[in-house]
Each structure stands twice: as structure tokens, then as C-alpha cells.
Amino acid sequence: MQNEAMSDIANRVAAIRERISAAAQRAGRDPSEITLVVVTKTQPIARIEQAIAAGIVHLGENRVQEALPKIAALQHARPTWHLIGHLQRNKARNAALFFDTIHALDSLRLAELLNRARAESTPAERRPLPVLLQINISGEAQKEGFALTGGREDQQHWPALLVDIAQIAALPYLRIEGLMTIAPFTSDPQTTRPVFRSLRHLRDRLARHFPGIAWQHLSMGMTNDFEIAIEEGATLVRIGRAIFGERTS
Ligand SMILES: *Cc1c(COP(=O)(O)O)cnc(C)c1O
């Protein structure tokens, strides 16, 4: 049974890699520009180890409390840990100390807390923490992130966003590397493609405003929609169910 399960996860990883390559080629992109972040929330250590055995290096969790024991248990494998979910301020310290990159930075206040935690850490960990700014492009009320929908209301949000970004960029122990978004939960490309395209356009616009920031990453695309996201420029895709199956909890 163990072996069967193992090959199952390895097979799914291989299948996803193929689909990533095919989507990249359709868009005239080099598949090596795209990093597969395997989302391990709700998965036990043994199954995560199977993904690692299949060559996966980048792991994503959306809750700090759930992630900490996994990070400790898998230390020997030296994976790169991505925090992909909304971060509460009282978890900022552990997030800054135990994660390698934060995808869902959604306020200046949170950035300041992450920066301070990193500043107070051991010299070895005092390197700048890579962060992505989460943007609520689809404008759904229940979604986290800086508000910027590409619509008319942006006239008021845009100047505020520029001020926040300037201040985050000035924090010495954080490094802005790009943007992240979550599309509406659907596999309909007519809904998701404009969301991903807007995030790319926003990135291009911010790159003109802040040429000193690299802006190299677009974290977008999940099981339902990662191929569309890659066609629209994703560099980090966050995939859980397509590798581990439907979550039961
Ligand atoms: C759970 C989660 C994912 C992975 O979603 P799947 O549908 O399982 O691929 C990606 N991003 C975030 C922010 C998530 O919370």
C-alpha cells in the first residue's frame, strides 16, 4: 500500500510538471521560469515526505500554527517554506522566523511586524525576508489583500498603495519580490484570465514606479486555474489538490 501511495503522489507531481511545461510553451515561456509550490495544508508528514521524495523543494502552508510542527519535522530535507495564507499579526513573529517567503503580505502594519521580528533574530536569519504583496484584484469582499481592481475606484486606492509600497520597500529586513492574488474559485477561464492579466499589468505598472524593486514574481494559479495563470505570466503556482487529492478536512 505504502508503495502504491508513493507512486501515486510521484505520478501526480510528474503529471503537473508536464502540464506546467505545456502551458508555458503555449505562452512562449521557458518552463524553468515557473516554480511549483506544493500546498501541504491538512496533509500529514508522511504524505509531504512523498512529495519531497518526488523531487519537490517548495512547500506551501496557509496557517503558521499548522506549519510549525511540519517545518520542524522536515528540517532534514531542507525544503523552502512559503506562507501562502492570510497572516494574523500575532503570528507575524513566527512567520518571519520560520518561513522562507511570505506570499500574502496585505498591510504596512504587518510588514513592520515582520521586519522587526527579522531584525531581532539571530545574525544567520537576519537576511531580508522575501515577501509578495497580496492584491485583491477580483474585488471580492471576503478576500484579503490590498484593494486594486483595475476599476474606477482605483483612483482612490492607487495613491495609497504607492505610499504603502514605498514604506514597505524602505524596511531593511524585507524584500519585495512581486505580487500574489487568488482568483475567484472557478475553473472558467473567462473569469480567471482577466484577474491574472490584471495582476501582471499591475506588476508592470509598479515596476515603472519602483524600478529599484525586482518585481520578478507573480504568485497566481491553483489546482483549478494554474494553466491559465501560467499563460498570463505566473512564476509561482500553488497547487494542493491536484497532487494530494481532495482535502477531507
Ligand atoms: C489551499 C490554497 C492553495 C491550493 O489550492 P488547491 O486548490 O488545493 O490547489 C493555493 N493558494 C492558497 C492561498 C491556498 O489557501
PDB file of C-alpha atoms and ligand atoms in Angstrom:
ATOM      1  CA  MET A   1       0.000   0.000   0.000  1.00  0.00           C
ATOM      2  CA  GLN A   2       2.780   2.354   1.003  1.00  0.00           C
ATOM      3  CA  ASN A   3       4.487   1.964  -2.367  1.00  0.00           C
ATOM      4  CA  GLU A   4       1.283   2.369  -4.244  1.00  0.00           C
ATOM      5  CA  ALA A   5       0.537   5.609  -2.428  1.00  0.00           C
ATOM      6  CA  MET A   6       4.076   6.813  -3.010  1.00  0.00           C
ATOM      7  CA  SER A   7       3.971   6.270  -6.739  1.00  0.00           C
ATOM      8  CA  ASP A   8       0.564   7.918  -6.744  1.00  0.00           C
ATOM      9  CA  ILE A   9       1.895  11.232  -5.433  1.00  0.00           C
ATOM     10  CA  ALA A  10       5.030  10.966  -7.592  1.00  0.00           C
ATOM     11  CA  ASN A  11       2.866  10.320 -10.658  1.00  0.00           C
ATOM     12  CA  ARG A  12       0.713  13.321  -9.932  1.00  0.00           C
ATOM     13  CA  VAL A  13       3.779  15.515  -9.462  1.00  0.00           C
ATOM     14  CA  ALA A  14       5.076  14.318 -12.831  1.00  0.00           C
ATOM     15  CA  ALA A  15       1.703  14.985 -14.468  1.00  0.00           C
ATOM     16  CA  ILE A  16       1.553  18.515 -13.040  1.00  0.00           C
ATOM     17  CA  ARG A  17       5.094  19.228 -14.222  1.00  0.00           C
ATOM     18  CA  GLU A  18       4.047  18.185 -17.734  1.00  0.00           C
ATOM     19  CA  ARG A  19       1.024  20.462 -17.632  1.00  0.00           C
ATOM     20  CA  ILE A  20       3.176  23.350 -16.367  1.00  0.00           C
ATOM     21  CA  SER A  21       5.602  22.841 -19.250  1.00  0.00           C
ATOM     22  CA  ALA A  22       2.827  22.606 -21.822  1.00  0.00           C
ATOM     23  CA  ALA A  23       1.162  25.798 -20.546  1.00  0.00           C
ATOM     24  CA  ALA A  24       4.496  27.628 -20.558  1.00  0.00           C
ATOM     25  CA  GLN A  25       5.224  26.530 -24.114  1.00  0.00           C
ATOM     26  CA  ARG A  26       1.788  27.649 -25.300  1.00  0.00           C
ATOM     27  CA  ALA A  27       2.666  31.097 -23.986  1.00  0.00           C
ATOM     28  CA  GLY A  28       6.179  31.066 -25.446  1.00  0.00           C
ATOM     29  CA  ARG A  29       7.726  30.929 -21.975  1.00  0.00           C
ATOM     30  CA  ASP A  30      10.591  28.874 -20.617  1.00  0.00           C
ATOM     31  CA  PRO A  31       9.078  26.299 -18.194  1.00  0.00           C
ATOM     32  CA  SER A  32      12.051  26.782 -15.861  1.00  0.00           C
ATOM     33  CA  GLU A  33      10.668  30.269 -15.038  1.00  0.00           C
ATOM     34  CA  ILE A  34       7.803  28.602 -13.166  1.00  0.00           C
ATOM     35  CA  THR A  35       8.187  27.191  -9.669  1.00  0.00           C
ATOM     36  CA  LEU A  36       5.768  24.563  -8.424  1.00  0.00           C
ATOM     37  CA  VAL A  37       4.850  25.256  -4.795  1.00  0.00           C
ATOM     38  CA  VAL A  38       3.136  22.168  -3.409  1.00  0.00           C
ATOM     39  CA  VAL A  39       0.467  23.162  -0.902  1.00  0.00           C
ATOM     40  CA  THR A  40       0.630  20.787   2.065  1.00  0.00           C
ATOM     41  CA  LYS A  41      -2.102  22.185   4.324  1.00  0.00           C
ATOM     42  CA  THR A  42      -4.059  19.386   6.055  1.00  0.00           C
ATOM     43  CA  GLN A  43      -1.527  16.803   4.792  1.00  0.00           C
ATOM     44  CA  PRO A  44       0.340  14.610   7.282  1.00  0.00           C
ATOM     45  CA  ILE A  45       4.142  14.485   7.320  1.00  0.00           C
ATOM     46  CA  ALA A  46       4.276  11.070   5.630  1.00  0.00           C
ATOM     47  CA  ARG A  47       2.480  12.355   2.531  1.00  0.00           C
ATOM     48  CA  ILE A  48       4.574  15.514   2.401  1.00  0.00           C
ATOM     49  CA  GLU A  49       7.671  13.309   2.527  1.00  0.00           C
ATOM     50  CA  GLN A  50       6.374  11.508  -0.544  1.00  0.00           C
ATOM     51  CA  ALA A  51       6.188  14.797  -2.415  1.00  0.00           C
ATOM     52  CA  ILE A  52       9.738  15.595  -1.310  1.00  0.00           C
ATOM     53  CA  ALA A  53      10.843  12.131  -2.479  1.00  0.00           C
ATOM     54  CA  ALA A  54       9.325  13.030  -5.857  1.00  0.00           C
ATOM     55  CA  GLY A  55      11.702  15.987  -6.069  1.00  0.00           C
ATOM     56  CA  ILE A  56       9.534  18.767  -4.624  1.00  0.00           C
ATOM     57  CA  VAL A  57      11.527  21.513  -2.885  1.00  0.00           C
ATOM     58  CA  HIS A  58       8.944  24.284  -2.440  1.00  0.00           C
ATOM     59  CA  LEU A  59       6.175  23.679   0.100  1.00  0.00           C
ATOM     60  CA  GLY A  60       3.258  25.993   0.928  1.00  0.00           C
ATOM     61  CA  GLU A  61       1.192  26.224   4.090  1.00  0.00           C
ATOM     62  CA  ASN A  62      -1.552  28.727   4.818  1.00  0.00           C
ATOM     63  CA  ARG A  63      -1.540  28.676   8.635  1.00  0.00           C
ATOM     64  CA  VAL A  64       1.505  29.315  10.820  1.00  0.00           C
ATOM     65  CA  GLN A  65       0.318  27.123  13.712  1.00  0.00           C
ATOM     66  CA  GLU A  66      -0.277  24.141  11.461  1.00  0.00           C
ATOM     67  CA  ALA A  67       3.046  24.646   9.695  1.00  0.00           C
ATOM     68  CA  LEU A  68       5.430  24.911  12.649  1.00  0.00           C
ATOM     69  CA  PRO A  69       5.490  21.191  13.600  1.00  0.00           C
ATOM     70  CA  LYS A  70       5.834  20.253   9.921  1.00  0.00           C
ATOM     71  CA  ILE A  71       8.723  22.666   9.456  1.00  0.00           C
ATOM     72  CA  ALA A  72      10.423  21.112  12.495  1.00  0.00           C
ATOM     73  CA  ALA A  73       9.764  17.529  11.365  1.00  0.00           C
ATOM     74  CA  LEU A  74      11.017  18.104   7.811  1.00  0.00           C
ATOM     75  CA  GLN A  75      14.089  20.156   8.662  1.00  0.00           C
ATOM     76  CA  HIS A  76      16.384  17.370   7.447  1.00  0.00           C
ATOM     77  CA  ALA A  77      15.006  17.716   3.908  1.00  0.00           C
ATOM     78  CA  ARG A  78      15.659  21.496   3.835  1.00  0.00           C
ATOM     79  CA  PRO A  79      12.566  22.455   1.851  1.00  0.00           C
ATOM     80  CA  THR A  80      11.745  26.088   1.071  1.00  0.00           C
ATOM     81  CA  TRP A  81       8.637  27.080   3.030  1.00  0.00           C
ATOM     82  CA  HIS A  82       6.127  29.510   1.552  1.00  0.00           C
ATOM     83  CA  LEU A  83       3.442  31.057   3.738  1.00  0.00           C
ATOM     84  CA  ILE A  84       0.565  31.442   1.293  1.00  0.00           C
ATOM     85  CA  GLY A  85      -2.399  32.272   3.533  1.00  0.00           C
ATOM     86  CA  HIS A  86      -3.570  35.345   5.382  1.00  0.00           C
ATOM     87  CA  LEU A  87      -1.235  36.168   8.247  1.00  0.00           C
ATOM     88  CA  GLN A  88      -2.572  37.408  11.563  1.00  0.00           C
ATOM     89  CA  ARG A  89      -0.450  39.995  13.321  1.00  0.00           C
ATOM     90  CA  ASN A  90       0.045  37.852  16.427  1.00  0.00           C
ATOM     91  CA  LYS A  91       1.623  35.166  14.194  1.00  0.00           C
ATOM     92  CA  ALA A  92       3.961  37.560  12.380  1.00  0.00           C
ATOM     93  CA  ARG A  93       6.936  36.775  14.572  1.00  0.00           C
ATOM     94  CA  ASN A  94       6.876  33.013  13.959  1.00  0.00           C
ATOM     95  CA  ALA A  95       6.137  33.587  10.294  1.00  0.00           C
ATOM     96  CA  ALA A  96       9.228  35.788   9.966  1.00  0.00           C
ATOM     97  CA  LEU A  97      11.423  33.302  11.810  1.00  0.00           C
ATOM     98  CA  PHE A  98      10.299  30.012  10.269  1.00  0.00           C
ATOM     99  CA  PHE A  99       9.188  30.736   6.713  1.00  0.00           C
ATOM    100  CA  ASP A 100      11.441  31.459   3.731  1.00  0.00           C
ATOM    101  CA  THR A 101       8.968  33.616   1.868  1.00  0.00           C
ATOM    102  CA  ILE A 102       5.619  35.275   2.595  1.00  0.00           C
ATOM    103  CA  HIS A 103       3.055  35.413  -0.247  1.00  0.00           C
ATOM    104  CA  ALA A 104       0.152  37.223   1.385  1.00  0.00           C
ATOM    105  CA  LEU A 105       1.529  40.450   2.771  1.00  0.00           C
ATOM    106  CA  ASP A 106      -1.532  42.668   2.909  1.00  0.00           C
ATOM    107  CA  SER A 107      -0.727  45.679   5.082  1.00  0.00           C
ATOM    108  CA  LEU A 108       2.059  48.050   6.030  1.00  0.00           C
ATOM    109  CA  ARG A 109       1.451  47.241   9.701  1.00  0.00           C
ATOM    110  CA  LEU A 110       2.095  43.549   9.080  1.00  0.00           C
ATOM    111  CA  ALA A 111       5.216  44.391   7.077  1.00  0.00           C
ATOM    112  CA  GLU A 112       6.553  46.379  10.010  1.00  0.00           C
ATOM    113  CA  LEU A 113       5.969  43.457  12.389  1.00  0.00           C
ATOM    114  CA  LEU A 114       7.727  41.006  10.053  1.00  0.00           C
ATOM    115  CA  ASN A 115      10.618  43.427   9.644  1.00  0.00           C
ATOM    116  CA  ARG A 116      11.004  43.855  13.377  1.00  0.00           C
ATOM    117  CA  ALA A 117      10.913  40.098  14.050  1.00  0.00           C
ATOM    118  CA  ARG A 118      13.565  39.555  11.407  1.00  0.00           C
ATOM    119  CA  ALA A 119      15.692  42.418  12.771  1.00  0.00           C
ATOM    120  CA  GLU A 120      15.643  40.871  16.237  1.00  0.00           C
ATOM    121  CA  SER A 121      16.532  37.354  15.058  1.00  0.00           C
ATOM    122  CA  THR A 122      19.939  35.657  15.080  1.00  0.00           C
ATOM    123  CA  PRO A 123      22.557  37.043  12.670  1.00  0.00           C
ATOM    124  CA  ALA A 124      22.132  33.979  10.422  1.00  0.00           C
ATOM    125  CA  GLU A 125      18.424  34.747   9.979  1.00  0.00           C
ATOM    126  CA  ARG A 126      18.760  38.492   9.684  1.00  0.00           C
ATOM    127  CA  ARG A 127      18.776  38.423   5.873  1.00  0.00           C
ATOM    128  CA  PRO A 128      15.865  40.242   4.256  1.00  0.00           C
ATOM    129  CA  LEU A 129      12.689  38.147   4.152  1.00  0.00           C
ATOM    130  CA  PRO A 130      11.235  37.820   0.622  1.00  0.00           C
ATOM    131  CA  VAL A 131       7.612  38.997   0.503  1.00  0.00           C
ATOM    132  CA  LEU A 132       4.890  39.249  -2.119  1.00  0.00           C
ATOM    133  CA  LEU A 133       2.101  41.804  -1.854  1.00  0.00           C
ATOM    134  CA  GLN A 134      -1.334  40.224  -1.977  1.00  0.00           C
ATOM    135  CA  ILE A 135      -3.699  42.135  -4.228  1.00  0.00           C
ATOM    136  CA  ASN A 136      -7.445  41.666  -4.177  1.00  0.00           C
ATOM    137  CA  ILE A 137      -7.817  42.077  -7.930  1.00  0.00           C
ATOM    138  CA  SER A 138     -11.210  40.410  -8.175  1.00  0.00           C
ATOM    139  CA  GLY A 139     -12.575  42.817  -5.564  1.00  0.00           C
ATOM    140  CA  GLU A 140     -14.426  40.067  -3.678  1.00  0.00           C
ATOM    141  CA  ALA A 141     -15.403  41.416  -0.269  1.00  0.00           C
ATOM    142  CA  GLN A 142     -14.282  38.316   1.642  1.00  0.00           C
ATOM    143  CA  LYS A 143     -10.779  38.345   0.127  1.00  0.00           C
ATOM    144  CA  GLU A 144      -7.707  39.757   1.859  1.00  0.00           C
ATOM    145  CA  GLY A 145      -5.152  41.942   0.160  1.00  0.00           C
ATOM    146  CA  PHE A 146      -4.517  45.484  -0.962  1.00  0.00           C
ATOM    147  CA  ALA A 147      -7.578  46.694  -2.863  1.00  0.00           C
ATOM    148  CA  LEU A 148      -6.972  47.350  -6.534  1.00  0.00           C
ATOM    149  CA  THR A 149      -9.451  46.009  -9.023  1.00  0.00           C
ATOM    150  CA  GLY A 150      -8.482  47.864 -12.183  1.00  0.00           C
ATOM    151  CA  GLY A 151     -11.804  49.706 -11.947  1.00  0.00           C
ATOM    152  CA  ARG A 152     -12.705  53.339 -11.361  1.00  0.00           C
ATOM    153  CA  GLU A 153     -12.435  53.096  -7.563  1.00  0.00           C
ATOM    154  CA  ASP A 154      -8.679  52.649  -8.048  1.00  0.00           C
ATOM    155  CA  GLN A 155      -8.299  56.404  -8.366  1.00  0.00           C
ATOM    156  CA  GLN A 156      -8.540  56.489  -4.621  1.00  0.00           C
ATOM    157  CA  HIS A 157      -6.677  53.209  -3.880  1.00  0.00           C
ATOM    158  CA  TRP A 158      -3.712  53.715  -6.197  1.00  0.00           C
ATOM    159  CA  PRO A 159      -2.022  56.661  -4.409  1.00  0.00           C
ATOM    160  CA  ALA A 160      -2.487  54.898  -1.056  1.00  0.00           C
ATOM    161  CA  LEU A 161      -0.941  51.719  -2.464  1.00  0.00           C
ATOM    162  CA  LEU A 162       2.091  53.640  -3.742  1.00  0.00           C
ATOM    163  CA  VAL A 163       2.627  55.196  -0.314  1.00  0.00           C
ATOM    164  CA  ASP A 164       2.384  51.801   1.415  1.00  0.00           C
ATOM    165  CA  ILE A 165       4.767  50.171  -1.054  1.00  0.00           C
ATOM    166  CA  ALA A 166       7.323  52.958  -0.657  1.00  0.00           C
ATOM    167  CA  GLN A 167       7.278  52.405   3.090  1.00  0.00           C
ATOM    168  CA  ILE A 168       7.455  48.611   2.850  1.00  0.00           C
ATOM    169  CA  ALA A 169      10.340  48.908   0.382  1.00  0.00           C
ATOM    170  CA  ALA A 170      12.233  51.022   2.909  1.00  0.00           C
ATOM    171  CA  LEU A 171      12.141  48.286   5.580  1.00  0.00           C
ATOM    172  CA  PRO A 172      15.667  46.836   5.708  1.00  0.00           C
ATOM    173  CA  TYR A 173      14.751  43.246   6.615  1.00  0.00           C
ATOM    174  CA  LEU A 174      12.057  42.704   3.980  1.00  0.00           C
ATOM    175  CA  ARG A 175      12.495  42.386   0.232  1.00  0.00           C
ATOM    176  CA  ILE A 176       9.511  42.843  -2.065  1.00  0.00           C
ATOM    177  CA  GLU A 177       9.743  40.282  -4.875  1.00  0.00           C
ATOM    178  CA  GLY A 178       6.369  40.624  -6.547  1.00  0.00           C
ATOM    179  CA  LEU A 179       2.622  40.193  -6.266  1.00  0.00           C
ATOM    180  CA  MET A 180       0.190  37.450  -5.333  1.00  0.00           C
ATOM    181  CA  THR A 181      -3.515  37.017  -5.919  1.00  0.00           C
ATOM    182  CA  ILE A 182      -6.259  34.447  -5.506  1.00  0.00           C
ATOM    183  CA  ALA A 183      -8.741  34.248  -8.378  1.00  0.00           C
ATOM    184  CA  PRO A 184     -12.443  33.541  -7.834  1.00  0.00           C
ATOM    185  CA  PHE A 185     -12.989  29.825  -7.133  1.00  0.00           C
ATOM    186  CA  THR A 186     -13.863  28.574 -10.600  1.00  0.00           C
ATOM    187  CA  SER A 187     -12.126  26.831 -13.477  1.00  0.00           C
ATOM    188  CA  ASP A 188     -13.835  29.105 -16.020  1.00  0.00           C
ATOM    189  CA  PRO A 189     -11.011  30.872 -17.893  1.00  0.00           C
ATOM    190  CA  GLN A 190     -13.313  33.752 -18.838  1.00  0.00           C
ATOM    191  CA  THR A 191     -13.482  34.593 -15.153  1.00  0.00           C
ATOM    192  CA  THR A 192      -9.919  33.850 -14.100  1.00  0.00           C
ATOM    193  CA  ARG A 193      -7.876  35.056 -17.075  1.00  0.00           C
ATOM    194  CA  PRO A 194      -8.752  38.758 -16.664  1.00  0.00           C
ATOM    195  CA  VAL A 195      -7.827  38.522 -12.961  1.00  0.00           C
ATOM    196  CA  PHE A 196      -4.391  37.088 -13.733  1.00  0.00           C
ATOM    197  CA  ARG A 197      -3.842  39.519 -16.588  1.00  0.00           C
ATOM    198  CA  SER A 198      -4.715  42.456 -14.340  1.00  0.00           C
ATOM    199  CA  LEU A 199      -2.176  41.308 -11.779  1.00  0.00           C
ATOM    200  CA  ARG A 200       0.523  41.191 -14.467  1.00  0.00           C
ATOM    201  CA  HIS A 201      -0.409  44.659 -15.722  1.00  0.00           C
ATOM    202  CA  LEU A 202      -0.345  45.978 -12.171  1.00  0.00           C
ATOM    203  CA  ARG A 203       3.100  44.461 -11.694  1.00  0.00           C
ATOM    204  CA  ASP A 204       4.313  46.177 -14.880  1.00  0.00           C
ATOM    205  CA  ARG A 205       2.890  49.482 -13.677  1.00  0.00           C
ATOM    206  CA  LEU A 206       4.523  49.143 -10.252  1.00  0.00           C
ATOM    207  CA  ALA A 207       7.820  48.242 -11.897  1.00  0.00           C
ATOM    208  CA  ARG A 208       7.749  51.599 -13.664  1.00  0.00           C
ATOM    209  CA  HIS A 209       7.033  53.403 -10.375  1.00  0.00           C
ATOM    210  CA  PHE A 210       9.584  51.456  -8.351  1.00  0.00           C
ATOM    211  CA  PRO A 211      12.415  50.482 -10.698  1.00  0.00           C
ATOM    212  CA  GLY A 212      14.632  49.648  -7.718  1.00  0.00           C
ATOM    213  CA  ILE A 213      12.412  46.683  -6.768  1.00  0.00           C
ATOM    214  CA  ALA A 214      12.876  43.454  -8.753  1.00  0.00           C
ATOM    215  CA  TRP A 215       9.138  42.512  -9.063  1.00  0.00           C
ATOM    216  CA  GLN A 216      10.187  39.173 -10.517  1.00  0.00           C
ATOM    217  CA  HIS A 217       7.362  37.052  -9.097  1.00  0.00           C
ATOM    218  CA  LEU A 218       3.681  36.633  -9.803  1.00  0.00           C
ATOM    219  CA  SER A 219       2.205  34.078  -7.395  1.00  0.00           C
ATOM    220  CA  MET A 220      -1.050  33.056  -9.045  1.00  0.00           C
ATOM    221  CA  GLY A 221      -2.751  29.845 -10.058  1.00  0.00           C
ATOM    222  CA  MET A 222      -4.029  26.871  -8.055  1.00  0.00           C
ATOM    223  CA  THR A 223      -5.406  23.430  -8.992  1.00  0.00           C
ATOM    224  CA  ASN A 224      -8.411  24.923 -10.809  1.00  0.00           C
ATOM    225  CA  ASP A 225      -6.634  27.560 -12.802  1.00  0.00           C
ATOM    226  CA  PHE A 226      -2.835  27.214 -12.862  1.00  0.00           C
ATOM    227  CA  GLU A 227      -2.521  26.724 -16.610  1.00  0.00           C
ATOM    228  CA  ILE A 228      -4.375  29.977 -17.321  1.00  0.00           C
ATOM    229  CA  ALA A 229      -2.209  31.702 -14.702  1.00  0.00           C
ATOM    230  CA  ILE A 230       0.966  30.447 -16.419  1.00  0.00           C
ATOM    231  CA  GLU A 231      -0.287  31.674 -19.783  1.00  0.00           C
ATOM    232  CA  GLU A 232      -0.711  35.074 -18.104  1.00  0.00           C
ATOM    233  CA  GLY A 233       2.762  35.165 -16.528  1.00  0.00           C
ATOM    234  CA  ALA A 234       2.695  33.257 -13.227  1.00  0.00           C
ATOM    235  CA  THR A 235       6.144  32.398 -11.841  1.00  0.00           C
ATOM    236  CA  LEU A 236       4.868  30.645  -8.691  1.00  0.00           C
ATOM    237  CA  VAL A 237       1.892  28.283  -8.852  1.00  0.00           C
ATOM    238  CA  ARG A 238       0.415  26.989  -5.574  1.00  0.00           C
ATOM    239  CA  ILE A 239      -1.027  23.520  -6.039  1.00  0.00           C
ATOM    240  CA  GLY A 240      -2.541  21.216  -3.436  1.00  0.00           C
ATOM    241  CA  ARG A 241      -5.493  19.104  -4.546  1.00  0.00           C
ATOM    242  CA  ALA A 242      -4.084  18.124  -7.930  1.00  0.00           C
ATOM    243  CA  ILE A 243      -1.228  16.422  -6.081  1.00  0.00           C
ATOM    244  CA  PHE A 244      -2.744  15.131  -2.840  1.00  0.00           C
ATOM    245  CA  GLY A 245      -6.397  14.715  -3.864  1.00  0.00           C
ATOM    246  CA  GLU A 246      -9.398  16.493  -2.386  1.00  0.00           C
ATOM    247  CA  ARG A 247      -8.900  17.708   1.178  1.00  0.00           C
ATOM    248  CA  THR A 248     -11.149  15.982   3.656  1.00  0.00           C
ATOM    249  CA  SER A 249     -10.650  18.477   6.493  1.00  0.00           C
TER     250      SER A 249
HETATM  251  C1  LIG B   1      -5.195  25.965  -0.381  1.00  0.00           C
HETATM  252  C2  LIG B   1      -4.540  27.036  -1.141  1.00  0.00           C
HETATM  253  C3  LIG B   1      -3.956  26.772  -2.402  1.00  0.00           C
HETATM  254  C4  LIG B   1      -4.004  25.408  -3.074  1.00  0.00           C
HETATM  255  O1  LIG B   1      -5.298  25.165  -3.563  1.00  0.00           O
HETATM  256  P1  LIG B   1      -5.652  23.821  -4.388  1.00  0.00           P
HETATM  257  O2  LIG B   1      -6.988  24.108  -4.925  1.00  0.00           O
HETATM  258  O3  LIG B   1      -5.606  22.708  -3.394  1.00  0.00           O
HETATM  259  O4  LIG B   1      -4.611  23.657  -5.431  1.00  0.00           O
HETATM  260  C5  LIG B   1      -3.315  27.815  -3.059  1.00  0.00           C
HETATM  261  N1  LIG B   1      -3.249  29.044  -2.521  1.00  0.00           N
HETATM  262  C6  LIG B   1      -3.802  29.334  -1.316  1.00  0.00           C
HETATM  263  C7  LIG B   1      -3.694  30.718  -0.798  1.00  0.00           C
HETATM  264  C8  LIG B   1      -4.465  28.342  -0.609  1.00  0.00           C
HETATM  265  O5  LIG B   1      -5.011  28.650   0.590  1.00  0.00           O
END
